[in-house]
PDB file of C-alpha atoms in Angstrom:
ATOM      1  CA  ASP A   1       0.000   0.000   0.000  1.00 62.00           C
ATOM      2  CA  THR A   2       2.946   2.303  -0.777  1.00 70.00           C
ATOM      3  CA  ALA A   3       1.711   5.848  -1.392  1.00 92.00           C
ATOM      4  CA  VAL A   4       4.343   6.964  -3.911  1.00 97.00           C
ATOM      5  CA  SER A   5       6.508   4.345  -5.571  1.00 97.00           C
ATOM      6  CA  GLN A   6       9.394   4.596  -7.991  1.00 97.00           C
ATOM      7  CA  THR A   7      11.248   2.095 -10.132  1.00 97.00           C
ATOM      8  CA  PRO A   8      14.025   1.297 -10.372  1.00 97.00           C
ATOM      9  CA  LYS A   9      15.597   2.055  -7.020  1.00 96.00           C
ATOM     10  CA  TYR A  10      19.081   2.000  -8.524  1.00 97.00           C
ATOM     11  CA  LEU A  11      20.097   2.702 -12.097  1.00 97.00           C
ATOM     12  CA  VAL A  12      23.652   2.452 -13.398  1.00 97.00           C
ATOM     13  CA  THR A  13      24.238   3.280 -17.035  1.00 97.00           C
ATOM     14  CA  GLN A  14      26.752   4.581 -19.536  1.00 97.00           C
ATOM     15  CA  MET A  15      27.035   8.115 -20.847  1.00 97.00           C
ATOM     16  CA  GLY A  16      24.957   8.741 -23.922  1.00 97.00           C
ATOM     17  CA  ASN A  17      22.252   6.209 -23.076  1.00 97.00           C
ATOM     18  CA  ASP A  18      18.551   6.969 -22.766  1.00 98.00           C
ATOM     19  CA  LYS A  19      16.756   5.839 -19.619  1.00 98.00           C
ATOM     20  CA  SER A  20      13.409   6.155 -17.892  1.00 97.00           C
ATOM     21  CA  ILE A  21      12.302   6.229 -14.279  1.00 98.00           C
ATOM     22  CA  LYS A  22       8.733   5.348 -13.414  1.00 97.00           C
ATOM     23  CA  CYS A  23       6.588   6.877 -10.679  1.00 97.00           C
ATOM     24  CA  GLU A  24       3.155   5.928  -9.442  1.00 97.00           C
ATOM     25  CA  GLN A  25       1.001   7.386  -6.663  1.00 96.00           C
ATOM     26  CA  ASN A  26      -2.125   5.838  -5.214  1.00 95.00           C
ATOM     27  CA  LEU A  27      -3.162   8.864  -3.160  1.00 94.00           C
ATOM     28  CA  GLY A  28      -5.509  10.324  -5.738  1.00 92.00           C
ATOM     29  CA  HIS A  29      -3.459  13.526  -5.851  1.00 92.00           C
ATOM     30  CA  ASP A  30      -3.793  15.891  -8.777  1.00 89.00           C
ATOM     31  CA  THR A  31      -0.233  17.138  -8.932  1.00 90.00           C
ATOM     32  CA  MET A  32       3.007  15.216  -9.308  1.00 93.00           C
ATOM     33  CA  TYR A  33       6.610  16.374  -9.282  1.00 93.00           C
ATOM     34  CA  TRP A  34      10.121  15.345 -10.135  1.00 95.00           C
ATOM     35  CA  TYR A  35      13.101  16.472  -8.070  1.00 94.00           C
ATOM     36  CA  LYS A  36      16.835  16.027  -8.392  1.00 95.00           C
ATOM     37  CA  GLN A  37      19.048  15.768  -5.306  1.00 95.00           C
ATOM     38  CA  ASP A  38      22.720  16.089  -6.099  1.00 91.00           C
ATOM     39  CA  SER A  39      25.785  14.977  -4.168  1.00 85.00           C
ATOM     40  CA  LYS A  40      25.622  18.126  -2.046  1.00 82.00           C
ATOM     41  CA  LYS A  41      22.116  17.089  -0.985  1.00 81.00           C
ATOM     42  CA  PHE A  42      20.486  20.121  -2.584  1.00 87.00           C
ATOM     43  CA  LEU A  43      16.911  19.189  -3.528  1.00 90.00           C
ATOM     44  CA  LYS A  44      15.889  20.956  -6.710  1.00 90.00           C
ATOM     45  CA  ILE A  45      12.494  20.813  -8.352  1.00 90.00           C
ATOM     46  CA  MET A  46      12.509  19.851 -12.029  1.00 92.00           C
ATOM     47  CA  PHE A  47       8.863  19.570 -13.052  1.00 90.00           C
ATOM     48  CA  SER A  48       5.396  19.852 -11.670  1.00 89.00           C
ATOM     49  CA  TYR A  49       2.461  18.382 -13.541  1.00 91.00           C
ATOM     50  CA  ASN A  50      -1.253  18.063 -13.118  1.00 84.00           C
ATOM     51  CA  ASN A  51      -3.757  16.993 -15.710  1.00 73.00           C
ATOM     52  CA  LYS A  52      -3.905  20.545 -16.963  1.00 73.00           C
ATOM     53  CA  GLU A  53      -0.469  22.010 -16.823  1.00 81.00           C
ATOM     54  CA  LEU A  54       3.173  21.074 -17.048  1.00 85.00           C
ATOM     55  CA  ILE A  55       5.502  23.539 -15.388  1.00 81.00           C
ATOM     56  CA  ILE A  56       9.167  23.175 -16.098  1.00 79.00           C
ATOM     57  CA  ASN A  57      11.972  24.619 -14.039  1.00 81.00           C
ATOM     58  CA  GLU A  58      13.818  26.727 -16.582  1.00 77.00           C
ATOM     59  CA  THR A  59      17.184  25.312 -15.557  1.00 85.00           C
ATOM     60  CA  VAL A  60      16.288  21.747 -16.543  1.00 90.00           C
ATOM     61  CA  PRO A  61      17.916  20.627 -19.827  1.00 93.00           C
ATOM     62  CA  ASN A  62      15.494  19.554 -22.541  1.00 93.00           C
ATOM     63  CA  ARG A  63      17.083  16.089 -22.444  1.00 96.00           C
ATOM     64  CA  PHE A  64      14.737  15.546 -19.501  1.00 96.00           C
ATOM     65  CA  SER A  65      11.071  15.042 -20.254  1.00 93.00           C
ATOM     66  CA  PRO A  66       8.166  13.968 -18.049  1.00 92.00           C
ATOM     67  CA  LYS A  67       5.453  11.773 -19.476  1.00 91.00           C
ATOM     68  CA  SER A  68       2.142  11.131 -17.790  1.00 90.00           C
ATOM     69  CA  PRO A  69       0.051   8.259 -19.157  1.00 89.00           C
ATOM     70  CA  ASP A  70      -2.613   8.973 -16.537  1.00 89.00           C
ATOM     71  CA  LYS A  71      -3.234  10.917 -13.371  1.00 89.00           C
ATOM     72  CA  ALA A  72      -1.509   8.373 -11.149  1.00 93.00           C
ATOM     73  CA  HIS A  73       1.736   8.160 -13.114  1.00 94.00           C
ATOM     74  CA  LEU A  74       4.483  10.573 -14.012  1.00 94.00           C
ATOM     75  CA  ASN A  75       7.522   9.000 -15.636  1.00 96.00           C
ATOM     76  CA  LEU A  76      10.829  10.722 -16.278  1.00 97.00           C
ATOM     77  CA  HIS A  77      12.696  10.153 -19.527  1.00 97.00           C
ATOM     78  CA  ILE A  78      16.298  11.199 -19.873  1.00 97.00           C
ATOM     79  CA  ASN A  79      18.059  11.259 -23.230  1.00 97.00           C
ATOM     80  CA  SER A  80      21.791  11.281 -23.887  1.00 97.00           C
ATOM     81  CA  LEU A  81      22.779  10.843 -20.260  1.00 97.00           C
ATOM     82  CA  GLU A  82      25.735  12.855 -18.984  1.00 97.00           C
ATOM     83  CA  LEU A  83      28.027  12.378 -16.004  1.00 96.00           C
ATOM     84  CA  GLY A  84      26.426  15.370 -14.295  1.00 95.00           C
ATOM     85  CA  ASP A  85      23.053  13.659 -14.340  1.00 96.00           C
ATOM     86  CA  SER A  86      24.245  11.334 -11.574  1.00 96.00           C
ATOM     87  CA  ALA A  87      22.016  12.073  -8.579  1.00 97.00           C
ATOM     88  CA  VAL A  88      19.032  10.809  -6.661  1.00 97.00           C
ATOM     89  CA  TYR A  89      15.750  11.543  -8.413  1.00 98.00           C
ATOM     90  CA  PHE A  90      12.614  11.817  -6.286  1.00 97.00           C
ATOM     91  CA  CYS A  91       9.050  11.729  -7.448  1.00 97.00           C
ATOM     92  CA  ALA A  92       6.388  13.388  -5.287  1.00 95.00           C
ATOM     93  CA  SER A  93       2.683  14.063  -5.311  1.00 93.00           C
ATOM     94  CA  SER A  94       0.478  16.627  -3.633  1.00 90.00           C
ATOM     95  CA  ALA A  95      -3.122  17.575  -3.100  1.00 85.00           C
ATOM     96  CA  GLY A  96      -2.191  21.092  -2.129  1.00 76.00           C
ATOM     97  CA  ARG A  97      -0.924  20.870   1.448  1.00 77.00           C
ATOM     98  CA  GLY A  98       2.547  19.407   1.462  1.00 85.00           C
ATOM     99  CA  GLN A  99       4.050  16.718  -0.716  1.00 90.00           C
ATOM    100  CA  PHE A 100       4.551  13.008  -0.376  1.00 93.00           C
ATOM    101  CA  PHE A 101       7.808  11.701  -1.779  1.00 95.00           C
ATOM    102  CA  GLY A 102       8.746   8.403  -3.330  1.00 97.00           C
ATOM    103  CA  PRO A 103      11.794   6.502  -2.052  1.00 97.00           C
ATOM    104  CA  GLY A 104      14.066   7.886  -4.759  1.00 97.00           C
ATOM    105  CA  THR A 105      16.008   6.466  -7.691  1.00 98.00           C
ATOM    106  CA  ARG A 106      19.781   6.622  -7.409  1.00 97.00           C
ATOM    107  CA  LEU A 107      21.130   7.208 -10.921  1.00 97.00           C
ATOM    108  CA  THR A 108      24.823   6.693 -11.625  1.00 97.00           C
ATOM    109  CA  VAL A 109      26.177   7.608 -15.043  1.00 97.00           C
ATOM    110  CA  LEU A 110      29.548   6.072 -15.880  1.00 96.00           C
TER     111      LEU A 110
ATOM    112  CA  ARG B   1      20.102  37.088  -1.654  1.00 56.00           C
ATOM    113  CA  LYS B   2      19.234  33.431  -2.219  1.00 66.00           C
ATOM    114  CA  GLU B   3      15.565  32.530  -2.448  1.00 85.00           C
ATOM    115  CA  VAL B   4      15.512  30.281   0.583  1.00 91.00           C
ATOM    116  CA  GLU B   5      18.408  30.093   3.031  1.00 93.00           C
ATOM    117  CA  GLN B   6      19.132  27.799   5.927  1.00 95.00           C
ATOM    118  CA  ASP B   7      22.160  27.386   8.169  1.00 92.00           C
ATOM    119  CA  PRO B   8      23.517  23.996   7.045  1.00 92.00           C
ATOM    120  CA  GLY B   9      24.904  23.195  10.504  1.00 91.00           C
ATOM    121  CA  PRO B  10      25.558  20.650  11.763  1.00 94.00           C
ATOM    122  CA  PHE B  11      23.849  21.509  15.029  1.00 95.00           C
ATOM    123  CA  ASN B  12      25.176  19.188  17.714  1.00 96.00           C
ATOM    124  CA  VAL B  13      22.700  19.125  20.574  1.00 96.00           C
ATOM    125  CA  PRO B  14      22.550  16.960  23.716  1.00 97.00           C
ATOM    126  CA  GLU B  15      19.547  14.723  24.140  1.00 97.00           C
ATOM    127  CA  GLY B  16      16.745  16.431  26.009  1.00 97.00           C
ATOM    128  CA  ALA B  17      17.774  19.943  24.996  1.00 97.00           C
ATOM    129  CA  THR B  18      15.720  22.432  23.042  1.00 97.00           C
ATOM    130  CA  VAL B  19      16.941  23.442  19.623  1.00 96.00           C
ATOM    131  CA  ALA B  20      15.673  25.975  17.125  1.00 96.00           C
ATOM    132  CA  PHE B  21      16.652  26.932  13.626  1.00 92.00           C
ATOM    133  CA  ASN B  22      15.430  29.388  11.056  1.00 95.00           C
ATOM    134  CA  CYS B  23      14.843  29.587   7.363  1.00 96.00           C
ATOM    135  CA  THR B  24      14.805  32.942   5.566  1.00 95.00           C
ATOM    136  CA  TYR B  25      13.101  33.615   2.264  1.00 93.00           C
ATOM    137  CA  SER B  26      13.471  36.452  -0.202  1.00 90.00           C
ATOM    138  CA  ASN B  27      10.068  36.593  -1.904  1.00 85.00           C
ATOM    139  CA  SER B  28       7.754  38.697   0.235  1.00 84.00           C
ATOM    140  CA  ALA B  29       4.758  37.371  -1.718  1.00 83.00           C
ATOM    141  CA  SER B  30       5.388  33.791  -0.608  1.00 84.00           C
ATOM    142  CA  GLN B  31       2.199  32.117   0.468  1.00 82.00           C
ATOM    143  CA  SER B  32       2.826  28.708   1.993  1.00 89.00           C
ATOM    144  CA  PHE B  33       5.540  27.304   4.166  1.00 93.00           C
ATOM    145  CA  PHE B  34       6.460  23.812   5.317  1.00 94.00           C
ATOM    146  CA  TRP B  35       9.088  21.922   7.264  1.00 97.00           C
ATOM    147  CA  TYR B  36      10.296  18.522   6.074  1.00 96.00           C
ATOM    148  CA  ARG B  37      12.772  16.125   7.597  1.00 97.00           C
ATOM    149  CA  GLN B  38      15.090  13.919   5.596  1.00 96.00           C
ATOM    150  CA  ASP B  39      16.989  11.006   7.065  1.00 96.00           C
ATOM    151  CA  CYS B  40      20.234   9.852   5.490  1.00 92.00           C
ATOM    152  CA  ARG B  41      19.622   8.135   2.132  1.00 91.00           C
ATOM    153  CA  LYS B  42      15.856   8.465   2.520  1.00 94.00           C
ATOM    154  CA  GLU B  43      13.176  10.614   0.983  1.00 96.00           C
ATOM    155  CA  PRO B  44      12.016  13.900   2.546  1.00 96.00           C
ATOM    156  CA  LYS B  45       8.939  13.542   4.731  1.00 95.00           C
ATOM    157  CA  LEU B  46       6.493  16.279   5.595  1.00 94.00           C
ATOM    158  CA  LEU B  47       6.944  17.316   9.216  1.00 96.00           C
ATOM    159  CA  MET B  48       4.480  20.168   9.496  1.00 95.00           C
ATOM    160  CA  SER B  49       2.924  23.109   7.746  1.00 93.00           C
ATOM    161  CA  VAL B  50       3.693  26.581   9.055  1.00 94.00           C
ATOM    162  CA  TYR B  51       0.769  28.861   9.754  1.00 88.00           C
ATOM    163  CA  SER B  52       0.812  32.590  10.312  1.00 86.00           C
ATOM    164  CA  SER B  53      -0.360  32.230  13.882  1.00 89.00           C
ATOM    165  CA  GLY B  54       2.249  29.604  14.645  1.00 89.00           C
ATOM    166  CA  ASN B  55       1.446  25.981  15.228  1.00 93.00           C
ATOM    167  CA  GLU B  56       2.518  23.158  17.460  1.00 95.00           C
ATOM    168  CA  ASP B  57       2.644  19.413  16.994  1.00 94.00           C
ATOM    169  CA  GLY B  58       3.837  17.606  20.078  1.00 96.00           C
ATOM    170  CA  ARG B  59       7.431  18.653  20.748  1.00 97.00           C
ATOM    171  CA  PHE B  60       7.622  20.656  17.518  1.00 97.00           C
ATOM    172  CA  THR B  61       6.629  24.301  17.112  1.00 97.00           C
ATOM    173  CA  ALA B  62       6.701  26.202  13.850  1.00 97.00           C
ATOM    174  CA  GLN B  63       6.524  29.967  13.542  1.00 96.00           C
ATOM    175  CA  LEU B  64       6.226  32.383  10.645  1.00 95.00           C
ATOM    176  CA  ASN B  65       7.512  35.944  10.765  1.00 94.00           C
ATOM    177  CA  ARG B  66       6.318  37.685   7.608  1.00 92.00           C
ATOM    178  CA  ALA B  67       7.806  41.050   8.533  1.00 93.00           C
ATOM    179  CA  SER B  68      11.305  39.603   8.754  1.00 94.00           C
ATOM    180  CA  GLN B  69      10.619  36.898   6.164  1.00 94.00           C
ATOM    181  CA  TYR B  70      11.638  33.828   8.052  1.00 94.00           C
ATOM    182  CA  ILE B  71      10.136  30.671   9.438  1.00 96.00           C
ATOM    183  CA  SER B  72      11.426  28.794  12.426  1.00 97.00           C
ATOM    184  CA  LEU B  73      11.279  25.302  13.850  1.00 97.00           C
ATOM    185  CA  LEU B  74      11.700  24.609  17.537  1.00 97.00           C
ATOM    186  CA  ILE B  75      12.175  21.116  18.927  1.00 97.00           C
ATOM    187  CA  ARG B  76      11.731  20.594  22.662  1.00 98.00           C
ATOM    188  CA  ASP B  77      13.036  17.648  24.689  1.00 98.00           C
ATOM    189  CA  SER B  78      15.039  16.445  21.705  1.00 97.00           C
ATOM    190  CA  LYS B  79      15.345  12.699  21.087  1.00 97.00           C
ATOM    191  CA  LEU B  80      18.074  10.735  19.378  1.00 97.00           C
ATOM    192  CA  SER B  81      15.541   9.958  16.649  1.00 97.00           C
ATOM    193  CA  ASP B  82      15.272  13.672  15.847  1.00 98.00           C
ATOM    194  CA  SER B  83      18.707  13.499  14.208  1.00 97.00           C
ATOM    195  CA  ALA B  84      18.075  14.319  10.560  1.00 97.00           C
ATOM    196  CA  THR B  85      18.274  17.103   8.028  1.00 96.00           C
ATOM    197  CA  TYR B  86      15.432  19.608   8.278  1.00 97.00           C
ATOM    198  CA  LEU B  87      14.334  21.259   5.060  1.00 96.00           C
ATOM    199  CA  CYS B  88      12.140  24.300   4.750  1.00 95.00           C
ATOM    200  CA  VAL B  89       9.895  24.778   1.742  1.00 93.00           C
ATOM    201  CA  VAL B  90       8.536  28.069   0.501  1.00 91.00           C
ATOM    202  CA  ILE B  91       5.761  28.297  -2.068  1.00 87.00           C
ATOM    203  CA  GLY B  92       5.522  31.558  -3.941  1.00 77.00           C
ATOM    204  CA  TYR B  93       2.785  33.603  -5.497  1.00 60.00           C
ATOM    205  CA  SER B  94       2.316  31.268  -8.454  1.00 58.00           C
ATOM    206  CA  GLY B  95       1.310  28.376  -6.276  1.00 57.00           C
ATOM    207  CA  GLY B  96       2.839  24.966  -5.889  1.00 59.00           C
ATOM    208  CA  GLY B  97       4.157  24.535  -9.388  1.00 64.00           C
ATOM    209  CA  ALA B  98       7.781  24.104 -10.312  1.00 61.00           C
ATOM    210  CA  ASP B  99       8.065  27.820 -10.911  1.00 62.00           C
ATOM    211  CA  GLY B 100       7.015  28.745  -7.407  1.00 72.00           C
ATOM    212  CA  LEU B 101       8.258  26.085  -5.045  1.00 80.00           C
ATOM    213  CA  THR B 102      11.696  26.175  -3.439  1.00 87.00           C
ATOM    214  CA  PHE B 103      13.401  23.906  -0.944  1.00 90.00           C
ATOM    215  CA  GLY B 104      16.105  25.181   1.350  1.00 93.00           C
ATOM    216  CA  LYS B 105      19.367  23.267   1.432  1.00 92.00           C
ATOM    217  CA  GLY B 106      18.577  21.930   4.850  1.00 95.00           C
ATOM    218  CA  THR B 107      19.902  22.128   8.398  1.00 96.00           C
ATOM    219  CA  HIS B 108      21.667  19.043   9.676  1.00 96.00           C
ATOM    220  CA  LEU B 109      20.763  18.217  13.285  1.00 97.00           C
ATOM    221  CA  ILE B 110      22.658  15.686  15.397  1.00 97.00           C
ATOM    222  CA  ILE B 111      21.262  14.752  18.792  1.00 97.00           C
ATOM    223  CA  GLN B 112      23.978  13.368  21.038  1.00 96.00           C
ATOM    224  CA  PRO B 113      23.369  10.934  23.900  1.00 95.00           C
TER     225      PRO B 113
END
């Protein structure tokens, strides 16, 4: 009965590859998010999405793209992976008062 | 001035003591404020919302000072399990979208036996 789940938990891949991280929430929330937490532990929002609007943090490279097949899912696709993409990626959802986070996906780009 | 600033610490505090830390924000139009805690190698978890009148949840008290643009978190009778990184979140005028939501870098708290 996990509220926000992500797969995979760990992802190790080579530079230049394309990868996806999946996120699902069973809370019935309207808004979902993707965050990146780098090695310095700074948590930075990348995207927010509800069924009406995608808001993109302007600093996010266009190699990153969220895709939402339905209200309960927001997947993250990353093209042409770079070394600097190595980080922990968190998915979250919200109904307006605070966010619930998934367990994170630790991405390592070699 | 950075959007949301926190003292990174670490704050080393003996068990049972009271500890408080602040989070300052630069956007005077900010609307909503939260405290999260994050344990090592875990996801952030919502600790409490911060209301204008101040609010309390057990040993935790959150305060908002709009005039000086900061929020605070006070922990009384600290427990070893309170050791974590505490993150403040500020939501701006545009709501909770990616263009209006900012996390602080966190304050690392270590409760010592």
